[in-house]
Amino acid sequence: MKNISYKLAIISILLLITAGCNKRPDEIKRLQWCTMGTIAAVQSTDLATAQALRDIAQDEFATMEAELSSWNSDSTLAMVNRNAGRDLAVPVSASFTEILKLSTRITRDSGGAFNPLIGPVLKEWGFNGATTPSTIPSTRSLQRALSFADIADVELSTINSSNAVRLTKAGMQLDLGAIAKGYAVDQVWQAANEKKLTNALIDLGGNLRAMGEARPGRGGWLTGVRDPFNDSRIIARILIRDGEAIATSGNYERYVIIEGERCAHIIDGRTAMPIKGVAGVTVVAPDAATADALSTALFVLSIEEGKTLIKEHYPESLALWIPDSQPVQIISTDKMEQRLQR
Ligand code: ADP
Ligand code: MG
């Protein structure tokens, strides 16, 4: 349950409001369960909608976990990683291909700040099952780990009309942890749309996507951004409209302490160094994979670089940053500023 944690950084405000109230017909019903190393939930005022959505989500999330889990040795991802450097391309599904293409796009757009090949670097810092080192890793070992992290070394090919992936250097490791949950939410959202479900919210570990609205006339689903320094406090509210998604990347739950320094689990794909100075980044985007990946990319980039990335490549997305300093402060893009309710 690595990620359960603060991932409820973004929560449905309606849930808070209704918790503890007497049952009313328009009360938001929330159904939740554990999957993909986190908590999944669906919400709707209509119980039948919530149940139908949960059934779709349970199936989709289980499928995604079988393909993309980095700690299940039977997953497609594990097979791709096991065959790194060998002359063998591993057949992958259409979803795997799409998520890899999306990851590659954001890697290029962010100048390598977002990097799904960061696995060997994460290990140097004591993540991904490695033992925490007693000293800060040397520049040499970090540079070596980075030499396995070039997106140009991932080969996507077609074999017998099916897609296949090959990591061309032994030692490369693909890690889709920064986008997989968002992508999984999109799969559910799409399947639920095809079944004409609406007025519901899908949530996988804080990656949320809206269908319709919470209650008639609300115009969407009101979500809350938690104070990263005090998780019982909501510091801003954001209405997400029909079809929109929201995600947060944060610093406060997963970290290691080396030589007395707190090192975050999000690492700069360009320099191999853990990110400092940011406590959280929240993104609203037209889909959940973009919100998830972009929140990680913006966590790595400086605020100025992040604003440029949005302007040039993701103009429909909105973002806010919470610096790792006191008093707590919110810095937003103009579009986010217009949407925020403080
Ligand atoms: P969470 O997994 O907590 O929801 P994120 O979506 O921000 O948060 O993803 C963080 C995960 O992404 C890390 O646990 C790690 O597996 C991976 N990661 C770390 N640094 C990067 C990076 N620069 N680019 C892409 N993925 C990263
Ligand atoms: Mg992410």
Coordinates of C-alpha atoms and ligand atoms in Angstrom, one line a residue:
M1 CA 0.0 0.0 0.0
K2 CA 2.8 2.4 -0.9
N3 CA 0.6 5.2 -2.2
I4 CA -2.5 5.2 -0.1
S5 CA -1.1 8.0 1.9
Y6 CA -1.5 11.6 1.1
K7 CA -3.0 10.6 -2.2
L8 CA -6.2 11.6 -0.9
A9 CA -4.7 15.0 -1.2
I10 CA -7.5 15.7 -3.6
I11 CA -10.8 14.7 -2.2
S12 CA -14.4 15.3 -3.1
I13 CA -15.6 18.1 -0.9
L14 CA -19.1 16.7 -1.2
L15 CA -17.8 13.6 0.6
L16 CA -16.6 15.8 3.5
I17 CA -19.9 17.6 3.6
T18 CA -22.0 14.6 3.7
A19 CA -19.9 12.5 6.0
G20 CA -21.8 12.0 9.2
C21 CA -25.0 13.5 8.0
N22 CA -28.3 11.6 8.1
K23 CA -29.0 9.7 4.9
R24 CA -30.7 11.7 2.3
P25 CA -31.8 10.6 -1.2
D26 CA -29.3 13.0 -2.8
E27 CA -26.5 12.0 -0.5
I28 CA -23.3 11.1 -2.4
K29 CA -22.6 7.4 -2.2
R30 CA -19.0 6.3 -2.1
L31 CA -17.8 2.8 -2.9
Q32 CA -14.1 2.1 -2.3
W33 CA -11.6 -0.8 -2.5
C34 CA -7.9 -1.3 -2.7
T35 CA -6.1 -1.9 -6.1
M36 CA -2.9 -0.9 -7.9
G37 CA -1.2 -0.2 -4.5
T38 CA -3.7 2.5 -3.6
I39 CA -7.4 3.2 -2.9
A40 CA -9.9 3.3 -5.7
A41 CA -13.3 4.9 -5.2
V42 CA -16.4 5.8 -7.2
Q43 CA -19.1 8.3 -6.1
S44 CA -22.5 9.3 -7.2
T45 CA -25.8 10.3 -5.6
D46 CA -27.4 7.3 -7.5
L47 CA -26.4 4.0 -6.0
A48 CA -27.1 2.0 -9.1
T49 CA -24.7 4.3 -11.1
A50 CA -22.1 4.0 -8.4
Q51 CA -22.4 0.2 -8.4
A52 CA -22.3 -0.1 -12.2
L53 CA -19.2 2.2 -12.3
R54 CA -17.5 0.2 -9.6
D55 CA -18.0 -3.0 -11.5
I56 CA -16.4 -1.4 -14.6
A57 CA -13.6 0.1 -12.6
Q58 CA -12.8 -3.1 -10.7
D59 CA -12.3 -4.9 -14.1
E60 CA -10.3 -2.2 -15.7
F61 CA -8.0 -1.6 -12.8
A62 CA -7.3 -5.3 -12.4
T63 CA -6.4 -5.5 -16.2
M64 CA -4.1 -2.4 -15.9
E65 CA -2.5 -3.9 -12.8
A66 CA -1.7 -7.1 -14.6
E67 CA -0.1 -5.1 -17.4
L68 CA 1.6 -2.2 -15.7
S69 CA 2.5 -3.2 -12.1
S70 CA 6.2 -2.8 -11.4
W71 CA 6.2 -5.1 -8.4
N72 CA 4.2 -8.0 -10.0
S73 CA 6.8 -10.2 -11.8
D74 CA 4.1 -11.5 -14.1
S75 CA 3.1 -8.1 -15.5
T76 CA 3.8 -7.1 -19.1
L77 CA 6.0 -4.3 -17.7
A78 CA 8.1 -6.7 -15.7
M79 CA 8.5 -8.8 -18.8
V80 CA 9.7 -5.8 -20.9
N81 CA 12.2 -4.9 -18.1
R82 CA 13.4 -8.5 -17.7
N83 CA 14.3 -8.6 -21.5
A84 CA 16.2 -5.3 -21.5
G85 CA 19.3 -5.6 -23.7
R86 CA 18.2 -8.8 -25.2
D87 CA 17.3 -9.3 -28.8
L88 CA 13.6 -9.8 -28.0
A89 CA 10.7 -7.4 -28.4
V90 CA 7.9 -8.2 -26.0
P91 CA 4.4 -8.1 -27.4
V92 CA 2.2 -5.5 -25.7
S93 CA -1.4 -4.4 -25.8
A94 CA -2.9 -1.4 -27.4
S95 CA -3.2 0.3 -24.0
F96 CA 0.4 -0.4 -23.1
T97 CA 1.4 1.1 -26.5
E98 CA -0.7 4.2 -25.9
I99 CA 0.6 4.8 -22.4
L100 CA 4.2 4.5 -23.7
K101 CA 3.5 7.0 -26.5
L102 CA 1.9 9.4 -24.0
S103 CA 4.9 9.0 -21.7
T104 CA 7.3 9.6 -24.6
R105 CA 5.5 12.7 -25.6
I106 CA 5.6 14.3 -22.2
T107 CA 9.3 13.2 -21.8
R108 CA 10.1 15.1 -25.0
D109 CA 7.9 18.1 -24.2
S110 CA 9.4 18.5 -20.7
G111 CA 13.0 18.2 -22.0
G112 CA 13.5 14.9 -20.0
A113 CA 12.3 16.3 -16.7
F114 CA 9.6 13.6 -16.8
N115 CA 11.3 10.4 -17.5
P116 CA 9.7 6.9 -17.4
L117 CA 13.2 5.3 -17.5
I118 CA 14.1 6.8 -14.2
G119 CA 14.0 3.4 -12.5
P120 CA 17.8 2.7 -12.2
V121 CA 18.2 6.3 -10.7
L122 CA 15.4 5.7 -8.2
K123 CA 17.3 2.5 -7.1
E124 CA 20.5 4.5 -6.5
W125 CA 18.5 6.7 -4.1
G126 CA 17.0 3.6 -2.2
F127 CA 13.6 3.5 -3.9
N128 CA 12.0 0.7 -5.9
G129 CA 12.9 -2.0 -3.4
A130 CA 16.6 -1.0 -3.1
T131 CA 18.2 -0.5 0.4
T132 CA 18.6 3.1 1.4
P133 CA 22.2 4.1 0.9
S134 CA 24.1 5.5 3.9
T135 CA 25.6 8.3 1.9
I136 CA 24.3 10.5 -1.0
P137 CA 25.0 8.5 -4.2
S138 CA 28.1 9.7 -6.1
T139 CA 27.8 11.8 -9.3
R140 CA 29.5 9.0 -11.1
S141 CA 26.9 6.3 -10.1
L142 CA 24.1 8.7 -10.8
Q143 CA 25.5 9.5 -14.3
R144 CA 25.8 5.8 -14.9
A145 CA 22.2 5.2 -13.9
L146 CA 21.1 8.1 -16.1
S147 CA 22.9 6.5 -19.1
F148 CA 20.1 3.8 -18.9
A149 CA 17.4 6.5 -19.0
D150 CA 17.4 7.8 -22.6
I151 CA 13.9 7.6 -24.1
A152 CA 15.5 7.2 -27.6
D153 CA 16.7 3.7 -26.4
V154 CA 13.1 2.4 -26.2
E155 CA 12.0 0.6 -29.4
L156 CA 8.4 0.3 -30.3
S157 CA 7.8 -2.0 -33.3
T158 CA 5.0 -4.1 -34.9
I159 CA 5.3 -7.8 -35.1
N160 CA 2.5 -9.8 -36.9
S161 CA 0.3 -6.7 -36.6
S162 CA 0.7 -6.5 -32.9
N163 CA 2.8 -3.9 -31.0
A164 CA 6.0 -4.9 -29.3
V165 CA 8.5 -3.1 -27.0
R166 CA 12.2 -3.5 -26.5
L167 CA 14.5 -1.7 -24.2
T168 CA 17.7 -1.8 -26.2
K169 CA 20.3 -1.6 -23.3
A170 CA 20.7 -4.1 -20.5
G171 CA 20.0 -2.4 -17.2
M172 CA 17.1 -0.2 -18.5
Q173 CA 13.9 -0.2 -16.5
L174 CA 10.6 1.2 -17.6
D175 CA 8.6 2.8 -14.7
L176 CA 5.1 4.0 -15.5
G177 CA 4.2 5.0 -11.9
A178 CA 3.8 8.6 -12.8
I179 CA 1.1 8.1 -15.4
A180 CA -0.4 4.6 -15.0
K181 CA -3.1 5.5 -12.5
G182 CA -4.3 8.4 -14.5
Y183 CA -4.4 6.3 -17.7
A184 CA -6.4 3.6 -15.8
V185 CA -8.9 6.2 -14.7
D186 CA -9.3 7.3 -18.4
Q187 CA -10.0 3.7 -19.4
V188 CA -12.8 3.5 -16.8
W189 CA -14.2 6.8 -17.8
Q190 CA -14.4 5.8 -21.5
A191 CA -16.0 2.4 -20.7
A192 CA -18.5 4.1 -18.4
N193 CA -19.3 6.7 -21.1
E194 CA -20.0 3.9 -23.6
K195 CA -22.5 2.5 -21.1
K196 CA -24.1 6.0 -20.8
L197 CA -23.3 6.3 -17.1
T198 CA -23.1 9.9 -15.9
N199 CA -23.1 12.1 -12.8
A200 CA -20.3 10.2 -11.1
L201 CA -16.7 10.6 -10.0
I202 CA -13.9 8.1 -10.6
D203 CA -10.9 8.2 -8.2
L204 CA -7.8 6.1 -8.2
G205 CA -5.3 7.2 -5.5
G206 CA -6.2 10.9 -5.9
N207 CA -6.4 10.8 -9.7
L208 CA -10.0 11.9 -10.3
R209 CA -12.1 12.3 -13.4
A210 CA -15.6 13.7 -13.5
M211 CA -18.7 12.5 -15.3
G212 CA -21.6 15.0 -15.4
E213 CA -22.1 16.8 -12.2
A214 CA -22.4 15.9 -8.5
R215 CA -25.9 17.2 -8.1
P216 CA -28.2 19.1 -10.6
G217 CA -27.0 22.6 -11.2
R218 CA -23.6 22.2 -9.6
G219 CA -21.8 22.3 -13.0
G220 CA -19.3 19.5 -12.1
W221 CA -17.7 18.1 -9.0
L222 CA -16.1 20.3 -6.3
T223 CA -12.8 18.9 -5.2
G224 CA -10.4 20.1 -2.4
V225 CA -6.7 20.5 -2.4
R226 CA -5.2 19.5 0.9
D227 CA -2.6 21.5 2.8
P228 CA 0.5 19.4 2.3
F229 CA 1.7 20.5 5.7
N230 CA -1.6 19.7 7.5
D231 CA -3.7 17.1 5.8
S232 CA -6.8 17.8 7.7
R233 CA -7.0 21.3 6.2
I234 CA -8.4 22.1 2.7
I235 CA -6.6 25.1 1.3
A236 CA -8.4 25.5 -2.0
R237 CA -11.4 24.2 -3.9
I238 CA -11.6 23.5 -7.6
L239 CA -14.7 22.6 -9.6
I240 CA -13.9 20.0 -12.2
R241 CA -16.3 20.0 -15.1
D242 CA -17.8 17.1 -17.0
G243 CA -15.0 15.1 -18.5
E244 CA -12.1 16.9 -16.7
A245 CA -9.5 15.3 -14.5
I246 CA -7.4 16.4 -11.6
A247 CA -4.2 15.0 -10.1
T248 CA -1.6 15.9 -7.5
S249 CA 2.0 15.1 -7.1
G250 CA 3.5 15.6 -3.7
N251 CA 6.7 15.3 -1.7
Y252 CA 5.5 14.4 1.8
E253 CA 4.6 10.8 1.8
R254 CA 7.4 8.9 0.0
Y255 CA 10.9 9.9 0.8
V256 CA 14.1 8.5 2.2
I257 CA 16.5 10.2 4.7
I258 CA 20.2 10.1 3.6
E259 CA 22.9 12.0 5.6
G260 CA 20.1 13.7 7.4
E261 CA 18.5 15.0 4.2
R262 CA 15.0 14.2 3.1
C263 CA 15.1 12.9 -0.5
A264 CA 11.8 12.8 -2.4
H265 CA 10.6 9.9 -4.6
I266 CA 10.3 12.2 -7.5
I267 CA 13.6 12.7 -9.2
D268 CA 14.7 15.1 -11.9
G269 CA 15.0 13.0 -15.1
R270 CA 17.7 15.4 -16.4
T271 CA 20.0 15.5 -13.3
A272 CA 19.1 12.4 -11.3
M273 CA 18.6 14.5 -8.2
P274 CA 15.6 14.4 -5.9
I275 CA 13.3 17.4 -6.2
K276 CA 13.5 20.1 -3.5
G277 CA 11.5 23.2 -2.9
V278 CA 8.0 22.1 -4.0
A279 CA 5.5 20.5 -1.6
G280 CA 2.8 19.8 -4.1
V281 CA 1.6 20.4 -7.7
T282 CA -2.1 20.0 -8.7
V283 CA -3.1 19.8 -12.4
V284 CA -6.6 20.0 -14.0
A285 CA -6.5 18.5 -17.5
P286 CA -8.9 17.3 -20.2
D287 CA -8.0 13.7 -19.3
A288 CA -6.5 11.8 -16.3
A289 CA -3.4 10.5 -17.9
T290 CA -2.4 14.0 -18.8
A291 CA -3.2 15.3 -15.4
D292 CA -1.2 12.5 -13.7
A293 CA 1.9 12.8 -16.0
L294 CA 1.8 16.6 -16.1
S295 CA 1.6 16.9 -12.3
T296 CA 4.8 14.8 -12.0
A297 CA 6.5 16.8 -14.8
L298 CA 5.6 20.1 -13.2
F299 CA 6.9 18.9 -9.9
V300 CA 10.3 18.4 -11.5
L301 CA 10.4 21.6 -13.6
S302 CA 10.8 25.1 -12.1
I303 CA 7.6 27.1 -11.9
E304 CA 8.7 29.2 -14.8
E305 CA 9.6 26.2 -17.0
G306 CA 6.3 24.6 -16.0
K307 CA 4.3 27.6 -17.1
T308 CA 6.1 27.6 -20.4
L309 CA 5.4 23.8 -20.8
I310 CA 1.7 24.4 -20.3
K311 CA 1.6 27.4 -22.6
E312 CA 3.4 25.6 -25.4
H313 CA 2.2 22.1 -25.2
Y314 CA -0.8 21.7 -22.8
P315 CA -2.8 25.0 -23.1
E316 CA -6.0 23.3 -21.9
S317 CA -4.5 22.3 -18.6
L318 CA -4.5 24.4 -15.4
A319 CA -1.9 24.1 -12.6
L320 CA -1.0 25.2 -9.1
W321 CA 2.2 24.9 -7.1
I322 CA 2.6 24.8 -3.3
P323 CA 6.2 25.7 -2.5
D324 CA 7.9 23.8 0.3
S325 CA 8.1 26.9 2.6
Q326 CA 6.0 28.6 5.3
P327 CA 3.6 30.2 5.4
V328 CA 1.8 28.0 2.9
Q329 CA 1.4 29.7 -0.4
I330 CA -0.4 28.8 -3.7
I331 CA 1.1 29.9 -7.1
S332 CA -1.2 29.3 -10.1
T333 CA -1.5 29.6 -13.8
D334 CA -3.9 32.3 -14.9
K335 CA -6.6 29.8 -15.8
M336 CA -6.2 28.0 -12.5
E337 CA -6.5 31.3 -10.7
Q338 CA -9.9 31.9 -12.3
R339 CA -11.1 28.4 -11.3
L340 CA -9.8 28.4 -7.7
Q341 CA -12.1 28.9 -4.8
R342 CA -10.1 29.8 -1.7
Ligands
ADP1 P1 2.3 9.0 -7.0 O1 2.8 7.8 -7.6 O2 2.6 9.3 -5.6 O3 0.8 9.2 -7.3 P2 3.3 10.6 -9.2 O4 2.2 10.5 -10.1 O5 3.9 12.0 -9.2 O6 2.9 10.3 -7.7 O7 4.4 9.6 -9.6 C1 5.6 9.4 -8.8 C2 6.2 8.1 -9.3 O8 6.8 8.3 -10.6 C3 7.4 7.7 -8.5 O9 7.1 6.9 -7.4 C4 8.3 7.0 -9.5 O10 7.9 5.7 -9.7 C5 8.1 7.8 -10.7 N1 9.0 8.9 -11.0 C6 9.8 9.6 -10.2 N2 10.5 10.6 -10.8 C7 10.0 10.6 -12.1 C8 10.2 11.4 -13.2 N3 11.1 12.4 -13.2 N4 9.5 11.1 -14.3 C9 8.6 10.1 -14.4 N5 8.4 9.3 -13.4 C10 9.0 9.5 -12.2
MG2 MG 1.9 11.6 -11.8

